[in-house]
Amino acid sequence: MRGMIASILMVLVSTGIARSQPAPTPALPLPERLAEQEAKRIAAIAKAIPSTAAIFDSKGEGGGSGVIVTPDGLVLTNFHVVASMGMAMKVGLSDGKLYDAVLVGIDPVGDVAMIKLLGREDFPAATLGDSDRVRVGETVFAAGNPFLLAHDYQPTITLGVVSGVGRYQPPAGTLIEYTDCIQTDAAINPGNSGGPLFNLRAEVIGINGRGSFGKRSRVSVGIGYAISINQVKNFYDHLHGGLLVDHASLGATVTTNSEGRVIVQEVMRSSSAFRLGLRAGDEVVSFGGRPIGTVNQFKNVLGIYPKGWPVELSYRRDEFRTTITPRLAGVHRDGELAELVRGEKQSGPPGKEPSPDKPKPEDTPPGKPNDPKSPHGPHGDHGEKMPAAAPAIPAIAKPLIEERPGYANFFFNRIQQEALLASLAKSQDFSAKTGTWKLAFAEKDGAPIDLRLGEEAVAWNQGDDLVALRLGIDPPLDSPEITAALRGLDHWRRLLIDRTQWFSKVTFVGGFPDPKRGHQKGEPLVLGLAMERAGSPLLWFFDRTTRELRGLHVEGDDLLPDVDLLFTDYRPLEGGSESPLFPHRIEILSPGSSPRVLTLEKGELGP
Amino acid sequence: MKGCWTSLTCCFFAIACLGFAAPLASAEEVGTLDVGTNAEIEMARAAAERVVKIYGAGIGAVEPYGSGILVTADGYVLTVLSPMLSTNQLRVVLADGRRREAKVVASDPEKELALLHIEASDLPCFDWQRAASEPVGRPGDIIYAVANPYEIAAGDEMVSVQRGVIMGLAPLAASDDRLSPVERTRTWGEIYFIDAITNNPGAAGGALVDAHGNLLGLLGKEYIDNRTRTWVHTAQPASLFAEFVRAGIEGKAQPAVATLPAVKPKEELSFERLDHFGVRLLPDVLDRTPAYIDRVVVGSDAAKAGLRPDDLIVYVDKQLVQSVREVRDELARSEQEDAVELMILRGEEMFPITLSAADPKRPSATKNASKPKSSSTSDRLRALLLEPEDEPETPDKLDGNTEDSKDLKATKGTP
């Protein structure tokens, strides 16, 4: 403590000296260009300040920073800032007011959380930038509440440059792993955690949350890290859906060989990558559209994606290069993450005044004064201050809180589910069409397809090919792709007839890349709704803005491949302009086979 | 706590400079700096290409990594003198990720400088002669510190770039009071004090450049004022190290660095290892004798593994080897005692072969793939400190000591 006081005194003393100097000469004129730059900087900072939030726990014991990203009050911050705050917290803005907020979603591995401010619909929201375009040397500034010193909630601004990009910072005794992060020399101190890193256009390029420390306890030594905002964008809908988000795993381990190439060491047989052909010894050439030359680069790509995303991977075996799009599995088993998070939550309030007289190991998140070596154990000195009973939830926050295992806040998940299903019911109500659906499709360069989707059986009749399935009975295996597609179409018919009868375990699962194109940076995501039918997991995709049903993903198994059905060209069926919208184009995507495009010629839905 | 714990009398000097001297920078000069522009970004990239990552020995509290600057296109690297360099396993990683073995060719304990050399050509480098002949930077000038603190960057990842201003130029009158009764007073002349926080492990030896990317100086070691517990951020101006670099490149400097007595026996041991598997290489008669296998002992592990005479060894334990000597060096640095992984070129064919000790009588053969870290650290430590083998010196015992005291011990021990 003494060290810090001394250094603060030092700063005060030196500024004192500077200020007390009588100006020896008249004020120097500022060169025009410099004046211009300064004016721009001041304008950017002025624009950034209102969206910067000071976050406190309900007891006023700890806190951090955040940034407002929507007018209805969604705020991004660090997981480690809110980890011990419970379901409700207080947020101070630069208008001097203190707002109530509730927890929305958390990404414990990525150290990101979303909370929602209450009481207004016109909060000043920041613009999100493109962190892939951030370059070393670029001027940036951090906004936040270091040392929790602003009692009027006016953010503190620290200016610096980008010191590095694409940094990988491994977990330091906690769950938290920073991948593809931005390194800056703008001072990031305890209390800055969760606050935004802005570029000079006042766009958020990162969420500050970590630093390399060491001998100077947990005070900035010019090396801070911000989570890239592009990573946060990938998780945005997940967080907004009240989820406890998991990160992704390829189901394979990689290592660098002597020639500096990244080689697959082992592949789990149950992984999507294995099913698509990846084997030990293959060289990873590119992943997620980026060339891969080091294990860090590989981890940087893996770390920016949520569990379940399809991500393109190119590998070389012998002379041949193959590109696959495996769907990434989760890092943690079901329930495992929730358990680990419980451990983190018990480890004490974050963002309190640091204690510089007790040196902490480097790389601890600055908002977190706990010993990262024992993150799960109860902490003596904080434990006393943490009564077992949660602080009282304010009345305004209560209706927005639904605690349920496996979710950060189930309320927000339910809201998202309801919105998607309500939209489906409104535009695609086929509840009266419970008979057999006879659909006649044309396929380019192929014979016409007569598709029957019935209550007991489904059939695909194309030229000489007939694939018929009695539902619930083991499928024939000579055309696994068509079998998989037929099963998917059966799920689809039932969803349009009744969204509740055959499906269980409905969960909003966040944003996913367009199933057809894979992840393309900047492309809008689709929203995922997971369900289960007879033990088989289904993933429905909806347009992010129109909420139109866009597709279905059915995971493959030992016998059947993965299959994606895409539905487009929505219009009323012929002869029934009053009828609900029906897709007139269905695409069937299955790895290993070429995509099939079916155009609806005629549809009769039996009542 | 790893730095040179020195009393620093000029500390207040430097801070005072901030107040007094800053207005002296002329407005025109400052106006030429395009802060936050593309030029600045290009400058950062160009400077980072001329900074290397150095990996050496980690002893006790000394970090086994550091930074250095390329001063010639053919592989001379300037850095600060550190016990980290006292190893035969010194490595330099270039900006593009290439790894090179490095040798200390000259050192100056007084100025705490070391000159390394790596085998390379056509490297981008800093113009240190120009830097030395030009006037020094002035207080208020914008500077960039380009180095690899905390070894954040690995392989071809770009080293860290920090921005600040020159706070002042002042002599570093430092006395190592912990080293009493000897008091060393450094009289280097004036050095830079900057406000960029460069006083971090691994940053020393990095580049201090101006806003155009021109070299100004070499980032200094970690200094703290023992009374105020204040760290300062320093750099030696190019004029200070120019003579040392010139002499070193011309081969006129003494390689006065503490060298490793342990190198020789370990080399012999490593050949013994290869012998043990039944492999005989070509006699090392040339400057770079290609690492062809001369003979394979019948019935040996090597024969069983399929090695044949005239096989060329191209990699040892995943390291490229281009001569018999490099094979030997690589074996010497390998921590695996009971297995060697070789990449063999036979005709057009390249394939890996792992030799593992089948003989259980061999005393050093253990089931563990790698030696416990602690023992290898203490080996290196012993080597560095020139302690006799039987003295039970452990890294733990040294944790309270300072880098400088170790430095001194090592220097003392050198004949």
XYZ file of N, CA, C and O in Angstrom, chain B residues 260-357:
392
model
N 30.937 -20.576 -20.215
C 30.473 -21.751 -19.508
C 31.516 -22.848 -19.489
O 31.892 -23.370 -20.525
N 31.966 -23.203 -18.337
C 32.918 -24.294 -18.270
C 32.257 -25.646 -18.543
O 32.931 -26.614 -18.861
N 30.966 -25.699 -18.451
C 30.298 -26.991 -18.533
C 30.111 -27.462 -19.969
O 29.683 -28.566 -20.210
N 30.458 -26.627 -20.924
C 30.178 -26.973 -22.307
C 30.911 -28.225 -22.748
O 30.336 -29.140 -23.300
N 32.187 -28.253 -22.434
C 33.035 -29.334 -22.934
C 32.554 -30.714 -22.496
O 32.257 -31.549 -23.343
N 32.468 -30.951 -21.220
C 32.054 -32.292 -20.801
C 30.705 -32.689 -21.380
O 30.513 -33.840 -21.758
N 29.820 -31.734 -21.508
C 28.499 -32.081 -21.991
C 28.561 -32.514 -23.453
O 27.847 -33.401 -23.880
N 29.452 -31.878 -24.193
C 29.606 -32.254 -25.590
C 30.042 -33.703 -25.702
O 29.513 -34.476 -26.478
N 31.052 -34.034 -24.898
C 31.559 -35.408 -24.942
C 30.437 -36.371 -24.603
O 30.239 -37.383 -25.242
N 29.707 -35.960 -23.596
C 28.621 -36.811 -23.151
C 27.607 -37.054 -24.274
O 27.107 -38.148 -24.444
N 27.382 -35.983 -25.057
C 26.352 -36.108 -26.075
C 26.767 -37.092 -27.161
O 25.953 -37.834 -27.673
N 28.072 -37.071 -27.498
C 28.513 -38.029 -28.492
C 28.444 -39.439 -27.956
O 28.114 -40.376 -28.669
N 28.717 -39.529 -26.689
C 28.600 -40.817 -26.042
C 27.180 -41.344 -26.229
O 26.970 -42.507 -26.479
N 26.243 -40.410 -26.148
C 24.842 -40.795 -26.285
C 24.575 -41.420 -27.640
O 23.920 -42.441 -27.749
N 25.085 -40.754 -28.671
C 24.851 -41.259 -30.007
C 25.585 -42.584 -30.187
O 25.057 -43.530 -30.759
N 26.816 -42.621 -29.637
C 27.592 -43.865 -29.661
C 26.803 -44.992 -29.037
O 26.792 -46.117 -29.518
N 26.170 -44.641 -27.955
C 25.439 -45.652 -27.198
C 24.382 -46.344 -28.051
O 24.121 -47.518 -27.894
N 23.798 -45.577 -28.961
C 22.778 -46.179 -29.819
C 23.395 -46.940 -30.995
O 22.689 -47.582 -31.761
N 24.709 -46.801 -31.143
C 25.387 -47.534 -32.205
C 25.542 -46.744 -33.483
O 25.644 -47.313 -34.566
N 25.560 -45.401 -33.361
C 25.699 -44.567 -34.553
C 27.074 -43.909 -34.547
O 27.510 -43.375 -33.534
N 27.788 -43.973 -35.680
C 29.042 -43.218 -35.827
C 28.856 -42.257 -36.983
O 28.511 -42.674 -38.094
N 29.085 -40.987 -36.703
C 28.971 -39.999 -37.778
C 30.312 -39.858 -38.495
O 31.332 -40.349 -38.020
N 30.293 -39.168 -39.620
C 31.538 -38.835 -40.298
C 32.432 -38.084 -39.323
O 31.934 -37.307 -38.508
N 33.730 -38.277 -39.414
C 34.616 -37.485 -38.550
C 34.448 -35.996 -38.869
O 34.318 -35.624 -40.036
N 34.429 -35.184 -37.825
C 34.163 -33.756 -37.993
C 35.437 -33.046 -38.434
O 36.159 -32.463 -37.637
N 35.728 -33.128 -39.738
C 36.994 -32.573 -40.226
C 36.822 -31.245 -40.935
O 37.745 -30.448 -41.012
N 35.656 -31.011 -41.467
C 35.433 -29.771 -42.206
C 34.822 -28.722 -41.305
O 34.426 -29.004 -40.177
N 34.736 -27.521 -41.852
C 34.079 -26.456 -41.125
C 32.626 -26.836 -40.857
O 32.102 -26.654 -39.773
N 31.985 -27.343 -41.902
C 30.606 -27.816 -41.737
C 30.508 -29.215 -42.329
O 30.018 -29.403 -43.435
N 30.981 -30.175 -41.593
C 30.898 -31.552 -42.061
C 29.444 -31.987 -42.103
O 28.752 -31.897 -41.100
N 28.963 -32.422 -43.260
C 27.567 -32.876 -43.295
C 27.362 -34.067 -42.359
O 28.258 -34.905 -42.224
N 26.185 -34.097 -41.756
C 25.952 -35.090 -40.693
C 25.540 -36.436 -41.273
O 24.434 -36.933 -41.025
N 26.423 -37.025 -42.063
C 26.154 -38.363 -42.594
C 26.537 -39.409 -41.569
O 27.508 -39.260 -40.826
N 25.752 -40.475 -41.567
C 26.108 -41.601 -40.703
C 27.200 -42.403 -41.410
O 27.056 -42.787 -42.569
N 28.285 -42.611 -40.699
C 29.443 -43.307 -41.261
C 29.300 -44.818 -41.072
O 29.524 -45.589 -41.989
N 28.886 -45.172 -39.893
C 28.820 -46.582 -39.563
C 27.647 -46.809 -38.611
O 27.335 -45.944 -37.795
N 27.007 -47.975 -38.717
C 25.979 -48.350 -37.751
C 26.399 -49.687 -37.153
O 26.644 -50.651 -37.886
N 26.551 -49.732 -35.852
C 27.025 -50.952 -35.186
C 25.973 -52.053 -35.342
O 24.783 -51.826 -35.110
N 26.449 -53.224 -35.780
C 25.535 -54.341 -36.015
C 24.831 -54.716 -34.712
O 25.470 -54.815 -33.656
N 23.540 -54.882 -34.798
C 22.768 -55.316 -33.631
C 22.469 -54.205 -32.640
O 21.847 -54.434 -31.610
N 22.910 -52.980 -32.966
C 22.688 -51.867 -32.035
C 21.242 -51.368 -32.142
O 20.493 -51.752 -33.045
N 20.885 -50.474 -31.203
C 19.553 -49.848 -31.250
C 19.343 -49.148 -32.586
O 18.257 -49.185 -33.158
N 20.407 -48.500 -33.059
C 20.291 -47.754 -34.317
C 20.013 -48.703 -35.480
O 19.192 -48.405 -36.348
N 20.694 -49.844 -35.476
C 20.479 -50.817 -36.542
C 19.052 -51.349 -36.478
O 18.374 -51.488 -37.499
N 18.598 -51.608 -35.254
C 17.226 -52.120 -35.098
C 16.206 -51.091 -35.558
O 15.169 -51.423 -36.113
N 16.543 -49.828 -35.329
C 15.602 -48.773 -35.729
C 15.634 -48.540 -37.236
O 14.825 -47.789 -37.757
N 16.609 -49.156 -37.928
C 16.618 -49.067 -39.386
C 17.589 -48.046 -39.949
O 17.536 -47.744 -41.140
N 18.450 -47.477 -39.120
C 19.425 -46.519 -39.639
C 20.471 -47.251 -40.460
O 20.834 -48.395 -40.158
N 20.961 -46.567 -41.494
C 21.979 -47.177 -42.344
C 23.109 -46.178 -42.588
O 22.878 -44.963 -42.517
N 24.263 -46.685 -42.926
C 25.343 -45.783 -43.322
C 24.879 -44.933 -44.508
O 24.060 -45.389 -45.321
N 25.397 -43.729 -44.584
C 25.067 -42.770 -45.635
C 23.700 -42.112 -45.457
O 23.294 -41.285 -46.272
N 22.985 -42.454 -44.403
C 21.795 -41.667 -44.058
C 22.264 -40.281 -43.587
O 23.245 -40.176 -42.860
N 21.531 -39.253 -44.015
C 21.883 -37.896 -43.571
C 20.913 -37.471 -42.463
O 19.691 -37.559 -42.627
N 21.472 -37.030 -41.341
C 20.618 -36.535 -40.246
C 20.289 -35.075 -40.542
O 21.196 -34.243 -40.679
N 18.994 -34.766 -40.690
C 18.624 -33.380 -40.991
C 17.981 -32.670 -39.804
O 18.039 -31.454 -39.697
N 17.356 -33.438 -38.936
C 16.803 -32.830 -37.730
C 17.159 -33.679 -36.519
O 17.134 -34.907 -36.602
N 17.460 -33.015 -35.423
C 17.627 -33.700 -34.144
C 16.635 -33.072 -33.181
O 16.666 -31.860 -32.968
N 15.777 -33.892 -32.634
C 14.763 -33.372 -31.708
C 14.097 -32.128 -32.276
O 13.987 -31.104 -31.615
N 13.683 -32.222 -33.510
C 12.913 -31.195 -34.202
C 13.708 -29.938 -34.524
O 13.154 -28.906 -34.872
N 15.030 -29.979 -34.351
C 15.856 -28.835 -34.707
C 16.641 -29.164 -35.960
O 17.255 -30.232 -36.055
N 16.642 -28.211 -36.877
C 17.392 -28.385 -38.112
C 18.885 -28.456 -37.769
O 19.400 -27.643 -37.021
N 19.577 -29.435 -38.316
C 21.024 -29.532 -38.110
C 21.695 -29.601 -39.474
O 21.252 -30.327 -40.358
N 22.747 -28.817 -39.623
C 23.374 -28.742 -40.942
C 24.808 -29.232 -40.940
O 25.484 -29.155 -41.952
N 25.260 -29.722 -39.800
C 26.622 -30.240 -39.756
C 26.738 -31.191 -38.577
O 25.866 -31.229 -37.704
N 27.833 -31.929 -38.575
C 28.108 -32.835 -37.455
C 28.141 -32.043 -36.151
O 27.625 -32.466 -35.128
N 28.718 -30.845 -36.252
C 28.830 -30.028 -35.042
C 27.451 -29.639 -34.514
O 27.197 -29.649 -33.316
N 26.569 -29.322 -35.448
C 25.226 -28.936 -35.002
C 24.473 -30.113 -34.410
O 23.664 -29.955 -33.505
N 24.751 -31.303 -34.935
C 24.149 -32.494 -34.325
C 24.610 -32.591 -32.882
O 23.823 -32.789 -31.958
N 25.915 -32.392 -32.712
C 26.489 -32.501 -31.379
C 25.897 -31.434 -30.454
O 25.504 -31.709 -29.336
N 25.808 -30.209 -30.966
C 25.254 -29.131 -30.137
C 23.813 -29.415 -29.750
O 23.385 -29.172 -28.629
N 23.085 -29.921 -30.737
C 21.672 -30.173 -30.480
C 21.516 -31.279 -29.441
O 20.680 -31.194 -28.548
N 22.343 -32.294 -29.553
C 22.273 -33.382 -28.579
C 22.653 -32.866 -27.192
O 22.095 -33.274 -26.187
N 23.600 -31.945 -27.178
C 24.057 -31.416 -25.902
C 22.944 -30.650 -25.217
O 22.847 -30.632 -23.999
N 22.071 -30.043 -26.030
C 21.058 -29.216 -25.392
C 19.779 -29.986 -25.120
O 18.936 -29.550 -24.376
N 19.691 -31.152 -25.721
C 18.486 -31.952 -25.506
C 18.377 -32.358 -24.048
O 19.364 -32.753 -23.425
N 17.189 -32.249 -23.542
C 16.988 -32.647 -22.150
C 16.567 -34.103 -22.037
O 16.497 -34.652 -20.957
N 16.254 -34.697 -23.163
C 15.867 -36.103 -23.118
C 17.123 -36.933 -23.069
O 18.006 -36.784 -23.897
N 17.189 -37.800 -22.130
C 18.391 -38.591 -21.990
C 18.234 -39.950 -22.637
O 19.189 -40.564 -23.056
N 17.015 -40.415 -22.710
C 16.855 -41.811 -23.114
C 16.278 -41.947 -24.515
O 16.011 -43.047 -24.958
N 16.060 -40.846 -25.182
C 15.524 -40.955 -26.531
C 16.006 -39.793 -27.378
O 16.176 -38.683 -26.885
N 16.250 -40.059 -28.637
C 16.622 -39.008 -29.587
C 15.729 -39.157 -30.805
O 15.560 -40.255 -31.331
N 15.156 -38.037 -31.217
C 14.291 -38.080 -32.376
C 15.062 -37.521 -33.564
O 15.516 -36.381 -33.532
N 15.255 -38.326 -34.584
C 16.031 -37.891 -35.743
C 15.134 -37.834 -36.965
O 14.200 -38.610 -37.099
N 15.422 -36.886 -37.858
C 14.786 -36.888 -39.169
C 15.885 -37.250 -40.152
O 16.972 -36.640 -40.147
N 15.643 -38.270 -40.938
C 16.685 -38.843 -41.795
C 16.351 -38.575 -43.255
O 15.201 -38.720 -43.668
N 17.360 -38.190 -44.018
C 17.199 -38.078 -45.458
C 17.989 -39.217 -46.100
O 19.202 -39.344 -45.896
N 17.260 -40.054 -46.828
C 17.923 -41.162 -47.520
C 17.486 -41.083 -48.977
O 16.331 -41.347 -49.291
N 18.420 -40.714 -49.837
C 18.044 -40.487 -51.234
C 17.030 -39.358 -51.289
O 17.268 -38.270 -50.783
N 15.865 -39.639 -51.850
C 14.820 -38.634 -51.972
C 13.874 -38.674 -50.778
O 12.978 -37.867 -50.680
N 14.071 -39.648 -49.944
C 13.082 -39.965 -48.926
C 13.457 -39.325 -47.593
O 14.620 -39.363 -47.200
N 12.467 -38.761 -46.933
C 12.733 -38.201 -45.611
C 11.783 -38.849 -44.631
O 10.590 -38.963 -44.887
N 12.313 -39.287 -43.497
C 11.444 -39.945 -42.520
C 12.030 -39.788 -41.125
O 13.235 -39.610 -40.956
N 11.170 -39.857 -40.112
C 11.645 -39.726 -38.741
C 12.035 -41.091 -38.155
O 11.444 -42.110 -38.520
N 13.023 -41.078 -37.295
C 13.391 -42.289 -36.559
C 13.656 -41.872 -35.121
O 14.354 -40.886 -34.870
N 13.060 -42.576 -34.206
C 13.321 -42.277 -32.805
C 14.185 -43.381 -32.216
O 13.834 -44.556 -32.304
N 15.307 -42.982 -31.670
C 16.190 -43.939 -31.010
C 15.881 -43.883 -29.529
O 15.922 -42.814 -28.921
N 15.565 -45.019 -28.952
C 15.370 -44.985 -27.507
C 16.217 -46.070 -26.871
O 16.493 -47.107 -27.475
N 16.622 -45.779 -25.667
C 17.544 -46.678 -24.988
C 16.814 -47.926 -24.534
O 15.893 -47.865 -23.726
